[in-house]
Amino acid sequence: MKPVLLVIAHGSRDPRHAATVHALVRRVRSLRPDVRVETGFLDFNIPSVQGVLESLAAEGVRDVVALPLLLTRAFHAKADIPAVLRDAPPQLRIRQAEVLGPSPLLLSALERRLYQAGLTPADKSSTGVVLASAGSTDPEAIAVIADIAREWRHTGWCAVRPAFASAALPRTEDAVRELRALGCAKVAVAPYVLAPGFLPDRIARGAAGADVLAEVLGPAPEVARVLLRRYDTASAGVLMRLTVSA
């Protein structure tokens, strides 16, 4: 039997967050009907991660791949989620998958969102893009966002600048002004976030001076494909371990 895929989302008081997470999970299920997919939240929403794990154990499930619905490997992936998984019922064999980013597929999703917001491929060389993420106090996560911005710039945009809604600088509005000062004919903001909520709304306010604001990544097909790739990699590790144990 394939390990159960447990998608772990942060959770939010904003109902749009959970709705977007569930839409993404529905897309994942449609792509891989052979895999059982469950959803658990760290905070604010139900079911909780602990509650899902206890239900799976009560059903007799043994193997679980826990996948953080996160774009960078920061505090939640390094501390919060491992702590929750350590408290899981002991009969469960759990492997934590890698976070979703970085991935070329996510860059493709970001670009598609910009075109859906009104840009065209002909605008690319004259458009500066703000890669706006939620932000983190983790220097590794901040460095990853900067690396993604540099990589994306090499695909033909006039310029790409990282920005952060919290915990780090620059803010979205500062990056918009910088791109204007560079002489970019257009400025676009691409939110590098998975679901609507407080920080994405802050990004949107900071994009007031931009020409284009893309939607969040949400249940984009590229996101679902990355999620399944992370699951497959972690699942292969589970099966290899079971084979060796046998």
PDB file of C-alpha atoms in Angstrom:
ATOM      1  CA  MET A   1       0.000   0.000   0.000  1.00  0.00           C
ATOM      2  CA  LYS A   2       1.205   3.495  -0.791  1.00  0.00           C
ATOM      3  CA  PRO A   3       1.875   5.717   2.235  1.00  0.00           C
ATOM      4  CA  VAL A   4      -0.912   8.137   3.055  1.00  0.00           C
ATOM      5  CA  LEU A   5      -0.061  11.685   2.014  1.00  0.00           C
ATOM      6  CA  LEU A   6      -0.750  14.132   4.840  1.00  0.00           C
ATOM      7  CA  VAL A   7      -0.626  17.719   3.605  1.00  0.00           C
ATOM      8  CA  ILE A   8       0.228  19.993   6.536  1.00  0.00           C
ATOM      9  CA  ALA A   9      -0.931  23.599   6.182  1.00  0.00           C
ATOM     10  CA  HIS A  10      -0.291  26.448   8.594  1.00  0.00           C
ATOM     11  CA  GLY A  11      -3.914  27.509   9.016  1.00  0.00           C
ATOM     12  CA  SER A  12      -5.408  30.986   9.282  1.00  0.00           C
ATOM     13  CA  ARG A  13      -8.341  32.914  10.699  1.00  0.00           C
ATOM     14  CA  ASP A  14      -8.989  34.022   7.117  1.00  0.00           C
ATOM     15  CA  PRO A  15     -11.437  31.516   5.591  1.00  0.00           C
ATOM     16  CA  ARG A  16      -9.866  32.009   2.155  1.00  0.00           C
ATOM     17  CA  HIS A  17      -6.756  30.199   3.383  1.00  0.00           C
ATOM     18  CA  ALA A  18      -8.423  26.885   4.206  1.00  0.00           C
ATOM     19  CA  ALA A  19     -10.604  27.084   1.082  1.00  0.00           C
ATOM     20  CA  THR A  20      -7.489  27.444  -1.073  1.00  0.00           C
ATOM     21  CA  VAL A  21      -5.701  24.594   0.689  1.00  0.00           C
ATOM     22  CA  HIS A  22      -8.682  22.301   0.143  1.00  0.00           C
ATOM     23  CA  ALA A  23      -8.866  23.311  -3.533  1.00  0.00           C
ATOM     24  CA  LEU A  24      -5.200  22.409  -3.969  1.00  0.00           C
ATOM     25  CA  VAL A  25      -5.706  19.059  -2.250  1.00  0.00           C
ATOM     26  CA  ARG A  26      -8.665  18.309  -4.526  1.00  0.00           C
ATOM     27  CA  ARG A  27      -6.425  18.943  -7.541  1.00  0.00           C
ATOM     28  CA  VAL A  28      -3.770  16.625  -6.097  1.00  0.00           C
ATOM     29  CA  ARG A  29      -6.366  13.888  -5.597  1.00  0.00           C
ATOM     30  CA  SER A  30      -7.569  14.287  -9.174  1.00  0.00           C
ATOM     31  CA  LEU A  31      -4.012  13.847 -10.460  1.00  0.00           C
ATOM     32  CA  ARG A  32      -3.280  10.793  -8.315  1.00  0.00           C
ATOM     33  CA  PRO A  33      -6.444   8.910  -7.402  1.00  0.00           C
ATOM     34  CA  ASP A  34      -4.267   5.981  -6.288  1.00  0.00           C
ATOM     35  CA  VAL A  35      -2.925   7.998  -3.339  1.00  0.00           C
ATOM     36  CA  ARG A  36      -4.947   8.728  -0.219  1.00  0.00           C
ATOM     37  CA  VAL A  37      -4.542  12.418   0.611  1.00  0.00           C
ATOM     38  CA  GLU A  38      -5.482  13.970   3.950  1.00  0.00           C
ATOM     39  CA  THR A  39      -5.171  17.551   5.195  1.00  0.00           C
ATOM     40  CA  GLY A  40      -4.187  18.784   8.646  1.00  0.00           C
ATOM     41  CA  PHE A  41      -3.651  22.302  10.010  1.00  0.00           C
ATOM     42  CA  LEU A  42      -1.121  23.504  12.563  1.00  0.00           C
ATOM     43  CA  ASP A  43      -3.378  26.248  13.900  1.00  0.00           C
ATOM     44  CA  PHE A  44      -6.748  28.012  13.556  1.00  0.00           C
ATOM     45  CA  ASN A  45      -8.445  25.398  11.331  1.00  0.00           C
ATOM     46  CA  ILE A  46      -9.633  21.820  11.697  1.00  0.00           C
ATOM     47  CA  PRO A  47      -8.781  19.048  11.442  1.00  0.00           C
ATOM     48  CA  SER A  48      -5.556  19.456  13.374  1.00  0.00           C
ATOM     49  CA  VAL A  49      -2.467  17.548  12.313  1.00  0.00           C
ATOM     50  CA  GLN A  50      -2.540  15.599  15.574  1.00  0.00           C
ATOM     51  CA  GLY A  51      -6.197  14.723  15.099  1.00  0.00           C
ATOM     52  CA  VAL A  52      -5.606  13.389  11.588  1.00  0.00           C
ATOM     53  CA  LEU A  53      -2.640  11.312  12.748  1.00  0.00           C
ATOM     54  CA  GLU A  54      -4.664   9.800  15.587  1.00  0.00           C
ATOM     55  CA  SER A  55      -7.518   8.958  13.191  1.00  0.00           C
ATOM     56  CA  LEU A  56      -5.131   7.302  10.739  1.00  0.00           C
ATOM     57  CA  ALA A  57      -3.569   5.227  13.508  1.00  0.00           C
ATOM     58  CA  ALA A  58      -7.016   4.161  14.720  1.00  0.00           C
ATOM     59  CA  GLU A  59      -7.824   2.950  11.190  1.00  0.00           C
ATOM     60  CA  GLY A  60      -4.714   0.809  11.129  1.00  0.00           C
ATOM     61  CA  VAL A  61      -2.678   2.974   8.768  1.00  0.00           C
ATOM     62  CA  ARG A  62       1.046   2.487   9.277  1.00  0.00           C
ATOM     63  CA  ASP A  63       2.926   4.598   6.717  1.00  0.00           C
ATOM     64  CA  VAL A  64       2.496   8.332   6.286  1.00  0.00           C
ATOM     65  CA  VAL A  65       4.333  10.953   4.267  1.00  0.00           C
ATOM     66  CA  ALA A  66       3.886  14.316   5.991  1.00  0.00           C
ATOM     67  CA  LEU A  67       4.291  17.132   3.488  1.00  0.00           C
ATOM     68  CA  PRO A  68       4.682  20.727   4.715  1.00  0.00           C
ATOM     69  CA  LEU A  69       2.632  23.055   2.536  1.00  0.00           C
ATOM     70  CA  LEU A  70       5.433  25.608   2.642  1.00  0.00           C
ATOM     71  CA  LEU A  71       7.533  27.339   0.010  1.00  0.00           C
ATOM     72  CA  THR A  72      10.716  27.693   2.061  1.00  0.00           C
ATOM     73  CA  ARG A  73      12.413  25.642   4.729  1.00  0.00           C
ATOM     74  CA  ALA A  74      12.016  27.978   7.689  1.00  0.00           C
ATOM     75  CA  PHE A  75      10.842  27.697  11.317  1.00  0.00           C
ATOM     76  CA  HIS A  76       7.633  25.756  10.665  1.00  0.00           C
ATOM     77  CA  ALA A  77       9.419  23.107   8.605  1.00  0.00           C
ATOM     78  CA  LYS A  78      12.407  22.907  10.940  1.00  0.00           C
ATOM     79  CA  ALA A  79      10.685  23.069  14.339  1.00  0.00           C
ATOM     80  CA  ASP A  80       6.876  23.201  14.485  1.00  0.00           C
ATOM     81  CA  ILE A  81       6.082  20.314  12.172  1.00  0.00           C
ATOM     82  CA  PRO A  82       8.787  17.931  13.469  1.00  0.00           C
ATOM     83  CA  ALA A  83       7.525  18.607  17.009  1.00  0.00           C
ATOM     84  CA  VAL A  84       3.952  17.680  16.056  1.00  0.00           C
ATOM     85  CA  LEU A  85       5.114  14.561  14.239  1.00  0.00           C
ATOM     86  CA  ARG A  86       7.154  13.419  17.244  1.00  0.00           C
ATOM     87  CA  ASP A  87       3.915  13.353  19.253  1.00  0.00           C
ATOM     88  CA  ALA A  88       2.147  11.135  16.703  1.00  0.00           C
ATOM     89  CA  PRO A  89       0.849   7.692  17.726  1.00  0.00           C
ATOM     90  CA  PRO A  90       3.882   5.394  17.974  1.00  0.00           C
ATOM     91  CA  GLN A  91       2.515   2.793  15.549  1.00  0.00           C
ATOM     92  CA  LEU A  92       2.733   5.290  12.675  1.00  0.00           C
ATOM     93  CA  ARG A  93       5.858   5.327  10.522  1.00  0.00           C
ATOM     94  CA  ILE A  94       6.126   8.942   9.340  1.00  0.00           C
ATOM     95  CA  ARG A  95       8.526  10.481   6.865  1.00  0.00           C
ATOM     96  CA  GLN A  96       8.577  14.278   6.491  1.00  0.00           C
ATOM     97  CA  ALA A  97       8.816  15.364   2.854  1.00  0.00           C
ATOM     98  CA  GLU A  98      10.724  18.410   1.697  1.00  0.00           C
ATOM     99  CA  VAL A  99       9.004  21.779   1.350  1.00  0.00           C
ATOM    100  CA  LEU A 100       7.708  22.755  -2.079  1.00  0.00           C
ATOM    101  CA  GLY A 101      10.279  25.373  -3.027  1.00  0.00           C
ATOM    102  CA  PRO A 102      12.402  26.135  -4.802  1.00  0.00           C
ATOM    103  CA  SER A 103      11.280  24.511  -8.040  1.00  0.00           C
ATOM    104  CA  PRO A 104      11.247  25.488 -11.725  1.00  0.00           C
ATOM    105  CA  LEU A 105       7.577  24.506 -11.755  1.00  0.00           C
ATOM    106  CA  LEU A 106       6.817  27.199  -9.197  1.00  0.00           C
ATOM    107  CA  LEU A 107       8.554  29.782 -11.383  1.00  0.00           C
ATOM    108  CA  SER A 108       6.350  28.626 -14.239  1.00  0.00           C
ATOM    109  CA  ALA A 109       3.287  29.080 -12.031  1.00  0.00           C
ATOM    110  CA  LEU A 110       4.406  32.589 -11.007  1.00  0.00           C
ATOM    111  CA  GLU A 111       4.888  33.562 -14.631  1.00  0.00           C
ATOM    112  CA  ARG A 112       1.519  32.144 -15.651  1.00  0.00           C
ATOM    113  CA  ARG A 113      -0.174  34.125 -12.870  1.00  0.00           C
ATOM    114  CA  LEU A 114       1.452  37.314 -14.221  1.00  0.00           C
ATOM    115  CA  TYR A 115       0.144  36.616 -17.713  1.00  0.00           C
ATOM    116  CA  GLN A 116      -3.302  35.894 -16.289  1.00  0.00           C
ATOM    117  CA  ALA A 117      -3.118  39.323 -14.584  1.00  0.00           C
ATOM    118  CA  GLY A 118      -2.585  41.103 -17.894  1.00  0.00           C
ATOM    119  CA  LEU A 119       1.049  40.876 -18.955  1.00  0.00           C
ATOM    120  CA  THR A 120       2.065  39.256 -22.239  1.00  0.00           C
ATOM    121  CA  PRO A 121       5.338  37.565 -23.224  1.00  0.00           C
ATOM    122  CA  ALA A 122       6.106  40.698 -25.273  1.00  0.00           C
ATOM    123  CA  ASP A 123       6.147  42.729 -22.022  1.00  0.00           C
ATOM    124  CA  LYS A 124       8.795  40.573 -20.407  1.00  0.00           C
ATOM    125  CA  SER A 125      11.978  42.418 -21.342  1.00  0.00           C
ATOM    126  CA  SER A 126      10.555  45.794 -20.291  1.00  0.00           C
ATOM    127  CA  THR A 127       8.864  44.666 -17.053  1.00  0.00           C
ATOM    128  CA  GLY A 128      10.397  44.618 -13.600  1.00  0.00           C
ATOM    129  CA  VAL A 129       8.983  42.025 -11.226  1.00  0.00           C
ATOM    130  CA  VAL A 130       8.730  42.079  -7.449  1.00  0.00           C
ATOM    131  CA  LEU A 131       8.952  38.552  -6.061  1.00  0.00           C
ATOM    132  CA  ALA A 132       6.931  39.162  -2.905  1.00  0.00           C
ATOM    133  CA  SER A 133       7.075  36.502  -0.197  1.00  0.00           C
ATOM    134  CA  ALA A 134       5.649  36.327   3.307  1.00  0.00           C
ATOM    135  CA  GLY A 135       9.049  36.796   4.938  1.00  0.00           C
ATOM    136  CA  SER A 136      10.914  34.961   7.659  1.00  0.00           C
ATOM    137  CA  THR A 137      13.431  35.468  10.436  1.00  0.00           C
ATOM    138  CA  ASP A 138      15.319  32.457   9.096  1.00  0.00           C
ATOM    139  CA  PRO A 139      18.329  33.607   7.037  1.00  0.00           C
ATOM    140  CA  GLU A 140      18.237  30.408   4.971  1.00  0.00           C
ATOM    141  CA  ALA A 141      14.685  31.167   3.836  1.00  0.00           C
ATOM    142  CA  ILE A 142      15.554  34.781   2.986  1.00  0.00           C
ATOM    143  CA  ALA A 143      18.577  33.635   0.983  1.00  0.00           C
ATOM    144  CA  VAL A 144      16.430  31.175  -0.976  1.00  0.00           C
ATOM    145  CA  ILE A 145      14.024  33.956  -2.018  1.00  0.00           C
ATOM    146  CA  ALA A 146      16.972  36.101  -3.165  1.00  0.00           C
ATOM    147  CA  ASP A 147      18.344  33.165  -5.152  1.00  0.00           C
ATOM    148  CA  ILE A 148      14.969  32.576  -6.829  1.00  0.00           C
ATOM    149  CA  ALA A 149      14.787  36.256  -7.808  1.00  0.00           C
ATOM    150  CA  ARG A 150      18.252  36.084  -9.382  1.00  0.00           C
ATOM    151  CA  GLU A 151      17.382  32.898 -11.262  1.00  0.00           C
ATOM    152  CA  TRP A 152      14.099  34.344 -12.528  1.00  0.00           C
ATOM    153  CA  ARG A 153      15.840  37.494 -13.767  1.00  0.00           C
ATOM    154  CA  HIS A 154      17.906  35.350 -16.146  1.00  0.00           C
ATOM    155  CA  THR A 155      14.761  34.164 -17.954  1.00  0.00           C
ATOM    156  CA  GLY A 156      14.307  37.540 -19.650  1.00  0.00           C
ATOM    157  CA  TRP A 157      12.640  39.987 -17.267  1.00  0.00           C
ATOM    158  CA  CYS A 158      13.941  43.561 -17.135  1.00  0.00           C
ATOM    159  CA  ALA A 159      14.719  43.042 -13.434  1.00  0.00           C
ATOM    160  CA  VAL A 160      13.473  40.958 -10.507  1.00  0.00           C
ATOM    161  CA  ARG A 161      13.657  42.094  -6.893  1.00  0.00           C
ATOM    162  CA  PRO A 162      12.732  40.112  -3.768  1.00  0.00           C
ATOM    163  CA  ALA A 163      10.429  41.662  -1.173  1.00  0.00           C
ATOM    164  CA  PHE A 164       8.945  40.525   2.121  1.00  0.00           C
ATOM    165  CA  ALA A 165       5.646  41.164   3.884  1.00  0.00           C
ATOM    166  CA  SER A 166       7.170  40.654   7.351  1.00  0.00           C
ATOM    167  CA  ALA A 167      10.366  39.979   9.299  1.00  0.00           C
ATOM    168  CA  ALA A 168      12.745  41.133   6.555  1.00  0.00           C
ATOM    169  CA  LEU A 169      13.294  44.000   4.121  1.00  0.00           C
ATOM    170  CA  PRO A 170      12.597  45.392   1.582  1.00  0.00           C
ATOM    171  CA  ARG A 171       8.835  45.665   1.640  1.00  0.00           C
ATOM    172  CA  THR A 172       6.836  45.295  -1.567  1.00  0.00           C
ATOM    173  CA  GLU A 173       6.283  49.032  -1.979  1.00  0.00           C
ATOM    174  CA  ASP A 174      10.029  49.699  -1.630  1.00  0.00           C
ATOM    175  CA  ALA A 175      10.854  47.149  -4.314  1.00  0.00           C
ATOM    176  CA  VAL A 176       8.201  48.674  -6.607  1.00  0.00           C
ATOM    177  CA  ARG A 177       9.819  52.099  -6.206  1.00  0.00           C
ATOM    178  CA  GLU A 178      13.278  50.641  -6.880  1.00  0.00           C
ATOM    179  CA  LEU A 179      12.133  49.081 -10.142  1.00  0.00           C
ATOM    180  CA  ARG A 180      10.521  52.377 -11.187  1.00  0.00           C
ATOM    181  CA  ALA A 181      13.820  54.119 -10.490  1.00  0.00           C
ATOM    182  CA  LEU A 182      15.638  51.571 -12.644  1.00  0.00           C
ATOM    183  CA  GLY A 183      13.522  52.669 -15.582  1.00  0.00           C
ATOM    184  CA  CYS A 184      11.405  49.546 -16.091  1.00  0.00           C
ATOM    185  CA  ALA A 185       8.487  50.407 -18.376  1.00  0.00           C
ATOM    186  CA  LYS A 186       6.143  48.308 -16.259  1.00  0.00           C
ATOM    187  CA  VAL A 187       6.304  46.975 -12.720  1.00  0.00           C
ATOM    188  CA  ALA A 188       4.524  43.765 -11.706  1.00  0.00           C
ATOM    189  CA  VAL A 189       4.156  42.114  -8.301  1.00  0.00           C
ATOM    190  CA  ALA A 190       4.167  38.308  -8.137  1.00  0.00           C
ATOM    191  CA  PRO A 191       3.120  37.021  -4.694  1.00  0.00           C
ATOM    192  CA  TYR A 192       5.223  33.979  -3.842  1.00  0.00           C
ATOM    193  CA  VAL A 193       2.607  32.697  -1.428  1.00  0.00           C
ATOM    194  CA  LEU A 194       0.238  29.752  -1.571  1.00  0.00           C
ATOM    195  CA  ALA A 195      -3.007  31.111  -0.172  1.00  0.00           C
ATOM    196  CA  PRO A 196      -4.742  34.392   0.665  1.00  0.00           C
ATOM    197  CA  GLY A 197      -4.490  35.804   4.157  1.00  0.00           C
ATOM    198  CA  PHE A 198      -3.088  38.602   6.294  1.00  0.00           C
ATOM    199  CA  LEU A 199       0.404  38.755   4.770  1.00  0.00           C
ATOM    200  CA  PRO A 200      -0.744  38.354   1.154  1.00  0.00           C
ATOM    201  CA  ASP A 201      -3.152  41.242   1.785  1.00  0.00           C
ATOM    202  CA  ARG A 202      -0.175  43.293   2.985  1.00  0.00           C
ATOM    203  CA  ILE A 203       1.644  42.405  -0.247  1.00  0.00           C
ATOM    204  CA  ALA A 204      -1.405  43.577  -2.216  1.00  0.00           C
ATOM    205  CA  ARG A 205      -1.428  46.921  -0.409  1.00  0.00           C
ATOM    206  CA  GLY A 206       2.273  47.332  -1.122  1.00  0.00           C
ATOM    207  CA  ALA A 207       1.595  46.699  -4.803  1.00  0.00           C
ATOM    208  CA  ALA A 208      -0.612  49.795  -5.099  1.00  0.00           C
ATOM    209  CA  GLY A 209       2.055  51.580  -7.149  1.00  0.00           C
ATOM    210  CA  ALA A 210       2.607  48.661  -9.544  1.00  0.00           C
ATOM    211  CA  ASP A 211       1.002  48.173 -12.939  1.00  0.00           C
ATOM    212  CA  VAL A 212       0.129  44.511 -12.371  1.00  0.00           C
ATOM    213  CA  LEU A 213      -0.602  42.402  -9.298  1.00  0.00           C
ATOM    214  CA  ALA A 214      -0.809  38.652  -9.846  1.00  0.00           C
ATOM    215  CA  GLU A 215      -2.942  36.260  -7.840  1.00  0.00           C
ATOM    216  CA  VAL A 216      -1.417  33.971  -5.210  1.00  0.00           C
ATOM    217  CA  LEU A 217      -0.218  30.568  -6.423  1.00  0.00           C
ATOM    218  CA  GLY A 218      -3.219  28.787  -4.918  1.00  0.00           C
ATOM    219  CA  PRO A 219      -4.315  25.501  -6.488  1.00  0.00           C
ATOM    220  CA  ALA A 220      -2.200  26.000  -9.607  1.00  0.00           C
ATOM    221  CA  PRO A 221      -1.519  22.750 -11.475  1.00  0.00           C
ATOM    222  CA  GLU A 222       2.217  23.381 -11.180  1.00  0.00           C
ATOM    223  CA  VAL A 223       1.924  23.521  -7.389  1.00  0.00           C
ATOM    224  CA  ALA A 224       0.048  20.215  -7.347  1.00  0.00           C
ATOM    225  CA  ARG A 225       2.735  18.624  -9.506  1.00  0.00           C
ATOM    226  CA  VAL A 226       5.524  19.819  -7.211  1.00  0.00           C
ATOM    227  CA  LEU A 227       3.606  18.499  -4.224  1.00  0.00           C
ATOM    228  CA  LEU A 228       3.335  15.061  -5.808  1.00  0.00           C
ATOM    229  CA  ARG A 229       7.017  15.052  -6.726  1.00  0.00           C
ATOM    230  CA  ARG A 230       7.906  15.724  -3.095  1.00  0.00           C
ATOM    231  CA  TYR A 231       5.540  12.944  -2.031  1.00  0.00           C
ATOM    232  CA  ASP A 232       7.015  10.473  -4.514  1.00  0.00           C
ATOM    233  CA  THR A 233      10.566  11.180  -3.332  1.00  0.00           C
ATOM    234  CA  ALA A 234       9.630  10.745   0.335  1.00  0.00           C
ATOM    235  CA  SER A 235       7.445   7.724  -0.432  1.00  0.00           C
ATOM    236  CA  ALA A 236      10.328   6.006  -2.213  1.00  0.00           C
ATOM    237  CA  GLY A 237      12.362   6.436   0.961  1.00  0.00           C
ATOM    238  CA  VAL A 238       9.587   4.849   3.019  1.00  0.00           C
ATOM    239  CA  LEU A 239       9.316   1.851   0.702  1.00  0.00           C
ATOM    240  CA  MET A 240      13.099   1.431   0.563  1.00  0.00           C
ATOM    241  CA  ARG A 241      13.269   1.413   4.355  1.00  0.00           C
ATOM    242  CA  LEU A 242      10.512  -1.186   4.577  1.00  0.00           C
ATOM    243  CA  THR A 243      12.259  -3.371   1.983  1.00  0.00           C
ATOM    244  CA  VAL A 244      15.540  -3.212   3.876  1.00  0.00           C
ATOM    245  CA  SER A 245      13.748  -3.974   7.161  1.00  0.00           C
ATOM    246  CA  ALA A 246      12.074  -7.007   5.607  1.00  0.00           C
TER     247      ALA A 246
END
